[in-house]
Coordinates of C-alpha atoms and ligand atoms in Angstrom, one line a residue:
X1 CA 11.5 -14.5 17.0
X2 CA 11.3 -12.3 20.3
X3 CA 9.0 -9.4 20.5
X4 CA 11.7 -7.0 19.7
X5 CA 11.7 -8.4 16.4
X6 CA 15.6 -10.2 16.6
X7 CA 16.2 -13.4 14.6
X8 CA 16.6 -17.0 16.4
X9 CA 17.2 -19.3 14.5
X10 CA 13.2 -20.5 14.4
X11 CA 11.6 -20.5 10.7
X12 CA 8.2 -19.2 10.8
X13 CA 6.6 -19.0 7.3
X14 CA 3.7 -16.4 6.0
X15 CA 1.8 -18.9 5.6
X16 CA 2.1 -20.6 9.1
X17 CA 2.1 -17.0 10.6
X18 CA -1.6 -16.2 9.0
X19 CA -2.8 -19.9 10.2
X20 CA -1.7 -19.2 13.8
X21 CA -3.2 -15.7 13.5
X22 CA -6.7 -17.3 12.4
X23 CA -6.6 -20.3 14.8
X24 CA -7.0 -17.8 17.4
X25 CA -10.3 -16.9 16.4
X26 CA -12.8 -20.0 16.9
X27 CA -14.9 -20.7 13.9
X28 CA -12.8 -19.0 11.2
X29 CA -12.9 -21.5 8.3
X30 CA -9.5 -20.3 6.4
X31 CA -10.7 -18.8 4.0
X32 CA -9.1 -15.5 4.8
X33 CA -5.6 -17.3 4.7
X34 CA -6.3 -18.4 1.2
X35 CA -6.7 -14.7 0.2
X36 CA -3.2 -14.1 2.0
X37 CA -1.6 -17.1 -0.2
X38 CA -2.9 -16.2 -3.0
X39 CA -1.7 -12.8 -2.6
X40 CA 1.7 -14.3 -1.8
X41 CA 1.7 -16.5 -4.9
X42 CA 1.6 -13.2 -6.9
X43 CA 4.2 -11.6 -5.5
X44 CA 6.7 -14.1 -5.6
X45 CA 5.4 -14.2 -9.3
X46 CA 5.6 -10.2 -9.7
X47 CA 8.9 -10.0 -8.3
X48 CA 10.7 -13.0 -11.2
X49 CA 9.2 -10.7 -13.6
X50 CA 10.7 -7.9 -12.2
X51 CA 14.0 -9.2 -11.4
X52 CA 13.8 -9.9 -15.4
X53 CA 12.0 -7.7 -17.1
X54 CA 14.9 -5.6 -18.9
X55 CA 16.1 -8.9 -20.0
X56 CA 12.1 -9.7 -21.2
X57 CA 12.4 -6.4 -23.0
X58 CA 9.1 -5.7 -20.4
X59 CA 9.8 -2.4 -19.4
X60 CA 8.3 0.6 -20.9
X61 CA 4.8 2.1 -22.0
X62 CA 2.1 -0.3 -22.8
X63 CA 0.9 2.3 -24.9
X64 CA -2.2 2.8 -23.2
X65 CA -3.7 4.9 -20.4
X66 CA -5.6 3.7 -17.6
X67 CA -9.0 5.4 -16.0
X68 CA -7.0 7.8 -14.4
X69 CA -5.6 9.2 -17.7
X70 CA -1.7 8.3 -16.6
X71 CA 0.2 5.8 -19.0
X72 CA -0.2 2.5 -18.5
X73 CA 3.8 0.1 -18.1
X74 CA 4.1 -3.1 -19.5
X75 CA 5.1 -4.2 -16.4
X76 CA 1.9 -2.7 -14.6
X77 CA -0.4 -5.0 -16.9
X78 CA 2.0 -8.0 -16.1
X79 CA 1.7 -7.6 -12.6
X80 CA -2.6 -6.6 -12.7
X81 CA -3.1 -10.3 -14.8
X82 CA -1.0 -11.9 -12.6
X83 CA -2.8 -10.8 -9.5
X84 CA -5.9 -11.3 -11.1
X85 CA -5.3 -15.0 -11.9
X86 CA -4.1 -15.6 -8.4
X87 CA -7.1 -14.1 -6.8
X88 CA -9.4 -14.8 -9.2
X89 CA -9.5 -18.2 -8.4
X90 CA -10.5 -17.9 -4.8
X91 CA -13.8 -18.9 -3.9
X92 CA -14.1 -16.4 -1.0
X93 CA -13.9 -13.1 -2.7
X94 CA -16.9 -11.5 -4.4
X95 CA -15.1 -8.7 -5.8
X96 CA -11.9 -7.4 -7.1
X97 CA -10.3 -4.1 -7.9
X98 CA -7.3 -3.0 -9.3
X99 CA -6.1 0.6 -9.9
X100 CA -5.6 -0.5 -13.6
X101 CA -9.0 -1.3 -14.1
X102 CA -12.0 1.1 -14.9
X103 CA -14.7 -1.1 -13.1
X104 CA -14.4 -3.5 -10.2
X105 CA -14.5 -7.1 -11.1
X106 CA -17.4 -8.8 -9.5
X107 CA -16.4 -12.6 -9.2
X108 CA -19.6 -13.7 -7.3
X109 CA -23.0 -11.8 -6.6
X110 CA -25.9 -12.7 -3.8
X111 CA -25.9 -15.5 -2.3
X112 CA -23.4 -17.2 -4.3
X113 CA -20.7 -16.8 -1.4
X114 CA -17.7 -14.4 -1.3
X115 CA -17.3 -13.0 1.7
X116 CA -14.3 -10.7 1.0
X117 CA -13.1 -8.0 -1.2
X118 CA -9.5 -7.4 -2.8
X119 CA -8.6 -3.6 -4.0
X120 CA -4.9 -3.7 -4.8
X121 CA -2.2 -1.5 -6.5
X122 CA -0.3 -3.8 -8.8
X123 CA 2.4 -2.2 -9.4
X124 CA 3.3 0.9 -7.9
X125 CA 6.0 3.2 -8.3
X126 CA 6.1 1.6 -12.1
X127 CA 7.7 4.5 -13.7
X128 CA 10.6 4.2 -11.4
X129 CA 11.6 0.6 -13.1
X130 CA 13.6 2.1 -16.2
X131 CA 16.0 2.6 -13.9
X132 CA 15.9 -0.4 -11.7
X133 CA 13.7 1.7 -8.6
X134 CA 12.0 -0.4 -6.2
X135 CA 8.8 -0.7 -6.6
X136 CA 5.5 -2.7 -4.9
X137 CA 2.2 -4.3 -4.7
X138 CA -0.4 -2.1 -2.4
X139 CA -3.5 -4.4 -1.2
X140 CA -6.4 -4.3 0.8
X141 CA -9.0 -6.7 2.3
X142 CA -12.7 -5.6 3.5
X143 CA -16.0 -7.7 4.1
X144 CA -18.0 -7.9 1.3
X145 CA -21.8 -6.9 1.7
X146 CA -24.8 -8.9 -0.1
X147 CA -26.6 -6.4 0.7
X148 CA -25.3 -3.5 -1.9
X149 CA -25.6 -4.3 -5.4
X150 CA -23.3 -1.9 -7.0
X151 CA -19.4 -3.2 -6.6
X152 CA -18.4 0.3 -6.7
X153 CA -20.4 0.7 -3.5
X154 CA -19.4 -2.4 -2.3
X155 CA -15.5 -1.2 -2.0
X156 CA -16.2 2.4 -0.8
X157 CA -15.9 1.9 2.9
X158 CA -13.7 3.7 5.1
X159 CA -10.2 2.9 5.7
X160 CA -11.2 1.8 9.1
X161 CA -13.5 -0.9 8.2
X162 CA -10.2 -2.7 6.2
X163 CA -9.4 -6.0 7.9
X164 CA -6.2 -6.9 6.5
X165 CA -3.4 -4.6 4.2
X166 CA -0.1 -4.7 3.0
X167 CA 2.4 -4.4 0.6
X168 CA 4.9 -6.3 -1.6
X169 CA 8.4 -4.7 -1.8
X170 CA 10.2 -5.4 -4.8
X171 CA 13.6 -3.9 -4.0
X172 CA 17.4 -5.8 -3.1
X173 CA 14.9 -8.1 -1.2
X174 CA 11.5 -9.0 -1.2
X175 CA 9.9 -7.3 1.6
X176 CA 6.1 -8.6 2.7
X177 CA 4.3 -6.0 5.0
X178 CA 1.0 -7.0 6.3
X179 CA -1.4 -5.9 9.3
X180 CA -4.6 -7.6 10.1
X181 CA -5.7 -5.5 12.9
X182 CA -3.1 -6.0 15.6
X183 CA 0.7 -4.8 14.7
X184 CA 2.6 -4.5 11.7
X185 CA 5.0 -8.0 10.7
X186 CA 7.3 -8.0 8.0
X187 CA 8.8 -11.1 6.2
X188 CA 11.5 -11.4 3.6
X189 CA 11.8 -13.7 0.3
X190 CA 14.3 -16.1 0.8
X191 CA 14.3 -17.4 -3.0
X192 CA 15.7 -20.2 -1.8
X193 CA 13.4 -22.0 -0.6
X194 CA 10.5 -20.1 -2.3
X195 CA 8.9 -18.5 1.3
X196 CA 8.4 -15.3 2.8
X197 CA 9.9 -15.7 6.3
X198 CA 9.3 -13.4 9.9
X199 CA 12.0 -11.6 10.3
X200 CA 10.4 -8.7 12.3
X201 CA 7.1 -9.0 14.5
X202 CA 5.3 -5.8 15.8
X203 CA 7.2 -3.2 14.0
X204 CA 7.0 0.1 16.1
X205 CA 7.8 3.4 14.1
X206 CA 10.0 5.8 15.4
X207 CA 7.9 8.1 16.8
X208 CA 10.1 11.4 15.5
X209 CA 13.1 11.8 12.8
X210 CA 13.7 14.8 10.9
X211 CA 13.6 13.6 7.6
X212 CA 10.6 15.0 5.1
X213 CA 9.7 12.9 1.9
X214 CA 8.0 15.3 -0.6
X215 CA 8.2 15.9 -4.7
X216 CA 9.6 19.7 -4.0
X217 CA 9.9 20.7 -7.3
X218 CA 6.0 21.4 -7.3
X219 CA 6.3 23.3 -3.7
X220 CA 5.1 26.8 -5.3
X221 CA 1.9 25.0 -6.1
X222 CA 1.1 23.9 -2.8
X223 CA -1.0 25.3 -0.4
X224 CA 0.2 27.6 1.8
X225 CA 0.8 25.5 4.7
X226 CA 2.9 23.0 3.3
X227 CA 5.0 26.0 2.0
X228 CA 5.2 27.3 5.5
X229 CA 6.0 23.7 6.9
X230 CA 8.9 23.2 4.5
X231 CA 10.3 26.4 5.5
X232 CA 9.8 25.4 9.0
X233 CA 11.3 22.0 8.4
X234 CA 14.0 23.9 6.6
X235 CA 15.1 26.3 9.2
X236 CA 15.2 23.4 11.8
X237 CA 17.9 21.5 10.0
X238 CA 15.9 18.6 8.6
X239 CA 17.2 15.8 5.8
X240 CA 14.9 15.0 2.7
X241 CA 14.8 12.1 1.0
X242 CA 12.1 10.7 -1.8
X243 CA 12.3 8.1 -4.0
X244 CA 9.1 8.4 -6.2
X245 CA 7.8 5.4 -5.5
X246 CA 5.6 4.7 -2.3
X247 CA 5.7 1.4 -1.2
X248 CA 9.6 2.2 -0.8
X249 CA 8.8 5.8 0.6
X250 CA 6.8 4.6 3.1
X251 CA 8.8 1.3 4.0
X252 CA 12.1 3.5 4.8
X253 CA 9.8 5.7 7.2
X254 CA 8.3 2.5 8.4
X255 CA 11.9 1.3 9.4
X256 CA 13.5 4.4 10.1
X257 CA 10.6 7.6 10.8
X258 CA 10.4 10.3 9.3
X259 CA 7.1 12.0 7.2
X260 CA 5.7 11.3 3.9
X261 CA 3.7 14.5 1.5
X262 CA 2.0 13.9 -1.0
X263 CA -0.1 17.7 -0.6
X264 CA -3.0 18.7 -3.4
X265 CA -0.9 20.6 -6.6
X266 CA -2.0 22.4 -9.8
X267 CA -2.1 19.4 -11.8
X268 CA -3.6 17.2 -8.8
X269 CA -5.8 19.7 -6.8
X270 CA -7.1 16.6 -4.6
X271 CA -4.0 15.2 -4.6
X272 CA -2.5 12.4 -6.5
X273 CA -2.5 9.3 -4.4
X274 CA -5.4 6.7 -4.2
X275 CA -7.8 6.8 -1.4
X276 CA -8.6 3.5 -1.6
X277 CA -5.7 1.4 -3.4
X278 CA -3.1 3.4 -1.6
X279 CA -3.3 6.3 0.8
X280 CA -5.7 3.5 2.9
X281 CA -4.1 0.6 3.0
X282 CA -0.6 2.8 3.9
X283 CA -2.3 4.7 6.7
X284 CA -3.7 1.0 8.5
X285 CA -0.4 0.0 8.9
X286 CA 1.3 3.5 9.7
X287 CA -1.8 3.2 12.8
X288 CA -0.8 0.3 13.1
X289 CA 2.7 0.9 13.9
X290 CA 2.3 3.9 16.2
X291 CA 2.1 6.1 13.1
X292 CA -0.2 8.5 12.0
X293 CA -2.0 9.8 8.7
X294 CA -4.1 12.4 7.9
X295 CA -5.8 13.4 4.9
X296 CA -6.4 17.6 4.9
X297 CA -7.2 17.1 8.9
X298 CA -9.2 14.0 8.7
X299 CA -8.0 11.2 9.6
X300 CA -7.0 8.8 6.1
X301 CA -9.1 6.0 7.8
X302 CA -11.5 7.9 8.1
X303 CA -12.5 9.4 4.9
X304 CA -15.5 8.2 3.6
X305 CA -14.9 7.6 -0.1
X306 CA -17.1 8.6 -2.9
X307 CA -16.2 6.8 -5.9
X308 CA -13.4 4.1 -6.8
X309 CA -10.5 5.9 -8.0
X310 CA -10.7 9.0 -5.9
X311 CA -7.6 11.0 -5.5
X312 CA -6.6 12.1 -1.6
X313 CA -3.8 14.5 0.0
X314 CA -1.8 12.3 1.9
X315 CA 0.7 13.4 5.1
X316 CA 1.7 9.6 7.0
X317 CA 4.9 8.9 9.2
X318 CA 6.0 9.4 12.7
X319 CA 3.0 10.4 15.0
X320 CA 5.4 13.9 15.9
X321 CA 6.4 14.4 12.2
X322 CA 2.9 14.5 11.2
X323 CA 1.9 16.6 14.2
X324 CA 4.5 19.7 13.1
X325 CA 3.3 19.0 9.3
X326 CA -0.2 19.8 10.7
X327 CA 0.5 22.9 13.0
X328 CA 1.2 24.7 10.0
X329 CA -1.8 23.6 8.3
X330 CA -4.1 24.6 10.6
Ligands
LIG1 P1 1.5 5.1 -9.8 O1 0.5 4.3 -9.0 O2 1.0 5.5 -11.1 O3 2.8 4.4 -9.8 O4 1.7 6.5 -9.1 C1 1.9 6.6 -7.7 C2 3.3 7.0 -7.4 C3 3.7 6.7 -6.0 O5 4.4 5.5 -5.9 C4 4.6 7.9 -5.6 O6 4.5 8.2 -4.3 C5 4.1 9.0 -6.5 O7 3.4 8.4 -7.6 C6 5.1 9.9 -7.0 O8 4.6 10.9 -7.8 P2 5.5 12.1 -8.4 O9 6.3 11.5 -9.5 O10 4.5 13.1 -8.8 O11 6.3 12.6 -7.3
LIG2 MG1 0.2 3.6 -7.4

C-alpha cells in the first residue's frame, strides 16, 4: 500500500495493522488491540446477520423503545448482544455503553483493572434495513478513570480526549473506518478469507464539493441560518444527497466531500444525533481526515458532555463546506 492509498498486491490485515500501530509505542502491552479484535469479531458477526436477516425474519420492531423514547429493531438488539459478548469478555475494559442501553455497563470497578472504555452505536441507520439501506456500527474508545465512581461520569469526556473511533459499514461491502489519533485507514471484508484488509491509508477529504446532506422536509423548522444556508446552497447550484442513515452519510463525504446537517428541529430542539455514540466519534475522524465539525459553533470535540445520551446539532464534512454552512449561522 503507498501513501496515496493504491493497492499492491501486499496483504496487510486489521489486525496486523493495529499491532504495528502499538509496536511503535514502547511499553504498550496489547491490550488496546484486543479491544480493536474484539470489535472486529462483532462486525464480521453483525454484518452475516445482516446480509440474512429478511431471510431470519429479523427485521422489524422489537416492540420496545429504548431510553431515548425511539423504537427499538430487532436487528438493533441483535447487533447490541452481539457487541456486548464480544467486548464483554475483554479484560481491559471497565465500562461499556451502548445507545440501546439506559445505564452503562460497568464490567470492572477500582482497582480491579480496566483501563479502557467502549461507547458504541450498534446499529445505526436501523430503520433504513426494511429496505436493504446500509447501515453501521459507531464506536469509541477513551481511558477509563479509577478515580470517578459514577460510569456515567466516567464516559462524559470530550470528544477530544477519544483515543481510538470508527465505524463498521454494512453496505455492498464491509467497510472498517478507524482512527487512533494519526489519519483515517479504511479496510474492506474480504469474506473470503474472513479479514478486514488495508485498502486505503491516510484518507484525506476533499476539502470542498457542493453537495449538502440534510432531512429537508423539516427545513421550515430550522433555525434561521440553516434556512438562509440552504437558500444560499440553492442559488449556487449545489447537489443534495441523504440517505438516512449516518455511517453511510458520512462515509460518501468521507470518500467524496461534501457537508453533512443534522440542525436542532421542533421535534429535536438539541438536535437528534448522539454526542457521544455518534456526532463524536464522526467528528475525530472528519479532524482526522482534514475535515471539520462543529456543533452550534463549538467545536463537536469539544463539547463537554453532560449526561449519556445527550442529543447535539451536528454540521461535519469538507473543512470549506462547513465554513459556508457556518457564515450563515453566525
Ligand atoms: P438511529 O441511531 O436511531 O438509527 O438514528 C440515527 C439516524 C442516523 O443514522 C441518521 O443520520 C438520522 O438518524 C436520520 O434521521 P432522520 O430520519 O430524522 O432524517
Ligand atoms: Mg444511531
Amino acid at each position: 500500500m503507498d501513501q496515496s492509498g493504491s493497492s499492491t498486491s501486499n496483504l496487510f490485515s486489521l489486525q496486523s495493522h493495529i499491532l504495528a500501530e502499538e509496536s511503535l509505542h514502547p511499553g504498550a502491552s496489547g491490550d488496546f488491540s484486543w479491544i480493536i479484535s474484539a470489535i472486529s469479531l462483532a462486525g464480521k458477526a453483525i454484518a452475516h446477520r445482516v446480509r440474512r436477516a429478511r431471510l431470519e425474519n429479523a427485521l422489524g420492531d422489537e416492540g420496545s423503545t429504548n431510553v431515548q423514547g425511539e423504537s427499538q429493531q430487532r436487528m438493533d438488539l441483535i447487533a447490541n448482544d452481539i457487541l456486548m459478548r464480544c467486548l464483554g469478555t475483554r479484560a481491559s475494559i471497565a465500562v461499556l455503553a451502548s445507545e440501546e442501553d439506559e445505564e452503562p455497563t460497568i464490567l470492572r470497578r477500582g482497582n480491579e483493572g480496566g483501563k479502557y472504555c467502549v461507547l458504541f452505536d450498534p446499529l445505526d441507520g436501523s430503520s433504513t434495513l426494511d429496505t436493504n439501506g446500509a447501515v453501521g456500527t459507531i464506536f469509541t474508545i477513551l481511558r477509563n478513570d479509577h478515580l470517578i465512581e459514577s460510569a456515567e461520569r466516567t464516559v462524559c469526556q470530550p470528544g477530544r480526549k477519544q483515543i481510538a473511533a470508527g465505524y463498521i459499514l454494512y453496505g455492498p461491502s464491509t467497510a472498517f473506518v478507524i482512527t487512533t489519533g494519526s489519519g483515517v485507514d479504511l479496510f474492506e471484508l474480504d469474506p473470503f478469507i474472513g479479514s478486514f484488509i488495508l485498502v486505503k491509508r491516510g484518507m484525506r477529504i476533499p476539502q470542498a464539493k457542493r453537495i449538502y446532506s440534510v432531512n429537508e422536509a423539516y427545513s421550515a423548522s430550522f433555525p434561521q441560518g440553516y434556512q438562509e444556508y440552504l437558500k444560499w446552497a440553492h442559488a449556487n447550484q449545489y447537489s443534495s444527497r441523504y440517505i438516512g442513515s449516518l455511517c453511510a452519510d458520512v462515509h460518501r463525504i468521507l470518500i467524496n466531500g461534501g457537508v453533512f446537517l443534522y440542525p436542532p428541529t421542533t421535534s429535536h430542539p438539541d438536535g437528534k444525533l448522539r454526542l457521544l455514540y455518534e456526532a463524536n466519534p464522526m467528528a475525530m475522524i472528519l479532524e482526522q481526515a482534514g475535515g471539520m465539525s462543529l456543533s452550534g459553533s463549538t467545536p463537536t470535540l469539544d463539547v463537554q458532555p453532560k449526561k449519556l445520551h445527550e442529543r447535539v446539532p451536528l454540521v461535519l464534512g469538507s473543512s470549506d463546506e462547513v465554513k459556508a454552512v457556518m457564515r450563515h449561522l453566525t
